[in-house]
Amino acid sequence: MTEYEAVIGLETHIQLNTKTKIFCSCKADSWADEPNTNICPVCCGLPGVLPVLNKAVVEKAVVLANAMHSEIQPLSYFDRKNYFYPDLPKGYQISQFDQSLGKGGYLDLPIPAANSFDKKAYIRRVSIWKLHIEEDAGKTKNAGNRRFIDFNRCGVPLVEMVTGPDLRTADEAAQYLIRLRQLLRWLGISEADMEKAHLRCDANVSIRVKGETVLNPKTEIKNVNSIEAVRDAIATEIDRQVREVEAGHRIEAWTLEWDEDTGSLKKMRSKETEADYRYFREPDLLPIRMTEEWKAKILAGFPELPLQRRARFVEQYGLPEYDADILTGERRLSDYYEEAVKDYGGDPKKVSNWLMNDVLRMINEQGLNPSEMKLTPQALASLLKLVDGGTINISTGKSLLQKVQDTGRTPEAIVSEEGLGKVSDDSAIRTVCEEVLTESPNEVASYKAGKVTLIGWFVGQVMKKMRGKADAAMARSILEELLK
Amino acid sequence: MDLCDLSALELSRLLGEKKTSAVEILESSLRRIGEVDGRPGSLNAGEITPNDRSRVHAMITLTEDLALEQAREVDRKLAAGEKVGPLAGVPFTVKDIFCVKDTPSTAGSRILANFVAPYTATPVERMVAAGALMIGKVNLDEFTYGSSTESSAFQPSTRNPWDTSRVPGGSSGGSTASVAAYEVPLSLGTDTAGSIRQPAAFCGVVGVKPTYGRVSRYGLIAFASSLDCPGPVSRTVTDAASMLQVIAGPDSHDATAATTPVSDYLSNLEMGVRGMRIGLSPDYFRITFPDGQGGFKEQELPAEIEKAVRHAADVLASMGAEIVEDVPMPNTRYGIPAYFVISRVEAASNLHRYDGVKYGLRTTQNYTDLKSMYKLTRNEGFGLQPKLRILMGMYVSAAQYSEQYYKRALRVRTLIRRDFEAAFDPAGNYRLDALLTPTTPTTAFEMDAVYGDSVLMQYADQLTVPANHAGVPGISLPGGLDSAQLPIGIQLLGADYSEDKLFRVARAYEMATESEDWRKVKPKVLR
Amino acid sequence: MSEQISVEIFDHLVDLAALELNAKQADYLRRQLNNQLASVRELEAVPLDEDIPISLHGVPYEVENSSAPREDEWIPCLDSKAILAQAPQVEDQYIVVPDIPHTTLK
Ligand SMILES: [Zn+2]
């Protein structure tokens, strides 16, 4: 049987999280607004209006271009993309065509073993073909045989980023989006919420016989608004293309729409009649002049990127990849981790364990922001030191996490006020041990008859009486001594 | 002598001396409009009557209530001893291509006939802030597409006050006619290929096309965005300078409005031309146009027009200017063909937004789907001139032709620009302060004479369009009358942002010719 | 002189432009277009050196005369109702247009 491989390229539209729209002073986010209330003459394309570029859009796009290893152009231009559609008030979209802000670029995608064919992790380099700034259109919704238009979204800033046909599986495509989403949030330039269309994805899919290098006719899948849907839609389309080719049919350059409810693809319109957008330079805007000075200012303090940090965590802290991946999933969490490690000074893996097992659960369950928690990295570090120093035992330590978070007080203060310190005074423990043995003659008899495993039970009784504060090791040795 | 016969400067003086009031000035203007303007342009005008043929018809929408409110405010301030703006109490008209809040803003087109703008254009806002009284919106070629004002959907279209059987020129024909008929001393027009200067020449008034970007385009309903320039129309050079002083300068709503500081146009206005270098170019004394057989014909300008320009040169020379002959401007002849391409590409795109969705006309015919709604609406709403520009623009910007036409035209524009750069280069061979040329190849032509022949109509702009391509400023001045007693326009062109110099030369010429006989002749509608 | 814009090309342009013309208009406009193109043909004869750049605007925009990009500051527009009031058909604050038919296949 012939073996096929898929050739996938993704076109993503990324909504930048600026305060205002790209060419007017309306606010960019109108998620909660009534239709057609966040509008002005400019974004509604009234006769006579002119666009004025928002500086923050350029700056955020430059940050993204830098992260994608894209060459930032000293001079880039806006162009008009002309077409009629009721959600496009001017009848053209202001975009960048042939001389856009970013040129080229790539993203190195680590594919985990679990998502790999042969169960071996690998790196897929995804090239970036286009990276440009443009304005969003409005929203339309069907209402019977009419369409309702809302212009609130008109003019929201987007970066369109198009990859080369470098992805080979639906899983890789999903991984690309996961990593892109992570990166956008990491850089703080987009909320990257696919459900809210902050991050949109169209997929170009074709197949070829494995080993060949030709590019066959592709289909374009639109309207996929979750990472799972992208994966499912691509997988479905690859299967369909394989079936068609096996049946001797040609693949036609269709535009397909993913119907999430039925999990099926629908044909939208034939690509053969693709419109001529008659691109030409936007005469109402001046080119973006990206001086070295401005660029340096934007990129000052450019952060270490998640994949770099992930590698460094493995290298520097000796963390397993799994830990490093989770701890670098989100920038504030990873900053938190590093600060705690620094403050703690002990085994970084131990910090990772506490963070991943307990603190992360608190963060997720309570919707906390790692950079604003009362349980600061410093507090976590001192808590760990209390455990290490034997002042408290592990279970006390774990229950302290929530207390620190709730009160904002230091672990030391809580321990001393609530008397949670471990009792390591020999005589105090000895007294309780003697009590326990006196109260349990049957168990003592069994022990002496050879059932030495009961020692754990005795220790437990001692701990119970001392409300967990006793040094368990010390209690055990006293008990063993008394039972001799 | 009525108040409306005075210049803005004179009106300001009278107001300052408390010899009149803004309301009186306004009333005088409205009276003049009542006497000479006839019925305003409208969509369903019916027959054009003989009475119509004797009137000016500059107006589309009279905004007398608004003007009265503004006039009362000026008078209140004056009475209270408060500071008023530099154009306080001066009436002006606005070409109906500018949006004015709560006012019909039609572009002379059926498709915008019912559009009431929810915002005000920057130049209009600045005029009003300076105390000027907006008295009405005046007629124009539909979307400014023309050189005669005849293509307006609002009929009767404007007629030339010097001879109402002739066109006022265009597209700012309503602006120049309203000023020439002494309805108002000032009007705000736009110039994309000569649309201020050509009708100013035809109507015997002063028309200024400032440097591109000198005046904000915000609120100007776009024709060709890389060429459009708002500018003043007036009867005197001083009034034009005062008006430009008010409307010029950067604008946070227009990224192409230059941040170059605005010169003081008034302080040195009467300093004369001694030592200035004024050029004449043979390339502006002839025109080249298609002969209809696929070739091109070169033709000398009418002798009367060339004579007027040479006379102006003599006058300036007698005042101490140095006249530089034979300045080569070899790319002048490519202005029109390059314009046919660039302006159409931009216009077609700018007209995309008129689709019956957001504002303006939506067809009342039955439509089956969105596309048929678009088509019916645009077909009903646009006249022939917009349709022609849309189709041409679509053709020459199509992906397969763009290189051949659009990109090439933009490179030819560079050549045209270089002609001017060479002429004005302070270290070059010519070192001109201004180039003196005729404004138009003819004086005002008969109504209906050229209308319909889009190519011939466009060639009326041959001497004005190069300045739009190059972005440089230009002024058209009254330069005498021809044998038919029609005004001849002379043009001064200068380097980027050199409006102050052009005003100075123009004012020197105006002063020197003050006593010439033709200056005493008034337009026929006022005789 | 051959006509550059045939009836077929013309009809295609008319459709792209979302226009619909009667026969008389179509005839006039096509003739005018061809006349204009004859004039435009003059451009083809202009000698243009390779190094002649395009000019987007006649006046060059350098750092000195170019405005800086806008700061990212929200200025609420108070006239959204006036804007909406211009629309030919509005329902529930939405602008209403007829449907856009599209083929759903399979
Ligand atoms: Zn807006």
GROMACS .gro file of N, CA and C and ligand atoms in nm, chain A residues 21 24-26 38-44 154, ligand 1:
model
   37
   21LYS      N    1  -0.795   5.039   1.869
   21LYS     CA    2  -0.789   4.979   1.737
   21LYS      C    3  -0.666   5.027   1.660
   24CYS      N    4  -0.793   5.389   1.459
   24CYS     CA    5  -0.877   5.490   1.523
   24CYS      C    6  -0.867   5.471   1.674
   25SER      N    7  -0.930   5.561   1.749
   25SER     CA    8  -0.914   5.559   1.894
   25SER      C    9  -1.025   5.483   1.967
   26CYS      N   10  -1.106   5.404   1.895
   26CYS     CA   11  -1.202   5.316   1.961
   26CYS      C   12  -1.123   5.209   2.035
   38ASN      N   13  -1.914   5.029   1.979
   38ASN     CA   14  -1.773   5.065   1.987
   38ASN      C   15  -1.723   5.100   1.846
   39ILE      N   16  -1.781   5.205   1.792
   39ILE     CA   17  -1.751   5.243   1.653
   39ILE      C   18  -1.732   5.394   1.644
   40CYS      N   19  -1.666   5.437   1.536
   40CYS     CA   20  -1.649   5.580   1.512
   40CYS      C   21  -1.648   5.600   1.360
   41PRO      N   22  -1.646   5.725   1.314
   41PRO     CA   23  -1.647   5.746   1.168
   41PRO      C   24  -1.534   5.670   1.097
   42VAL      N   25  -1.417   5.661   1.162
   42VAL     CA   26  -1.302   5.601   1.094
   42VAL      C   27  -1.321   5.450   1.073
   43CYS      N   28  -1.354   5.377   1.180
   43CYS     CA   29  -1.363   5.232   1.162
   43CYS      C   30  -1.490   5.191   1.089
   44CYS      N   31  -1.586   5.282   1.075
   44CYS     CA   32  -1.705   5.250   0.995
   44CYS      C   33  -1.689   5.293   0.850
  154CYS      N   34  -1.438   4.596   1.370
  154CYS     CA   35  -1.368   4.659   1.258
  154CYS      C   36  -1.248   4.739   1.308
 1118ZN      ZN   37  -1.326   5.358   1.551
   0.00000   0.00000   0.00000
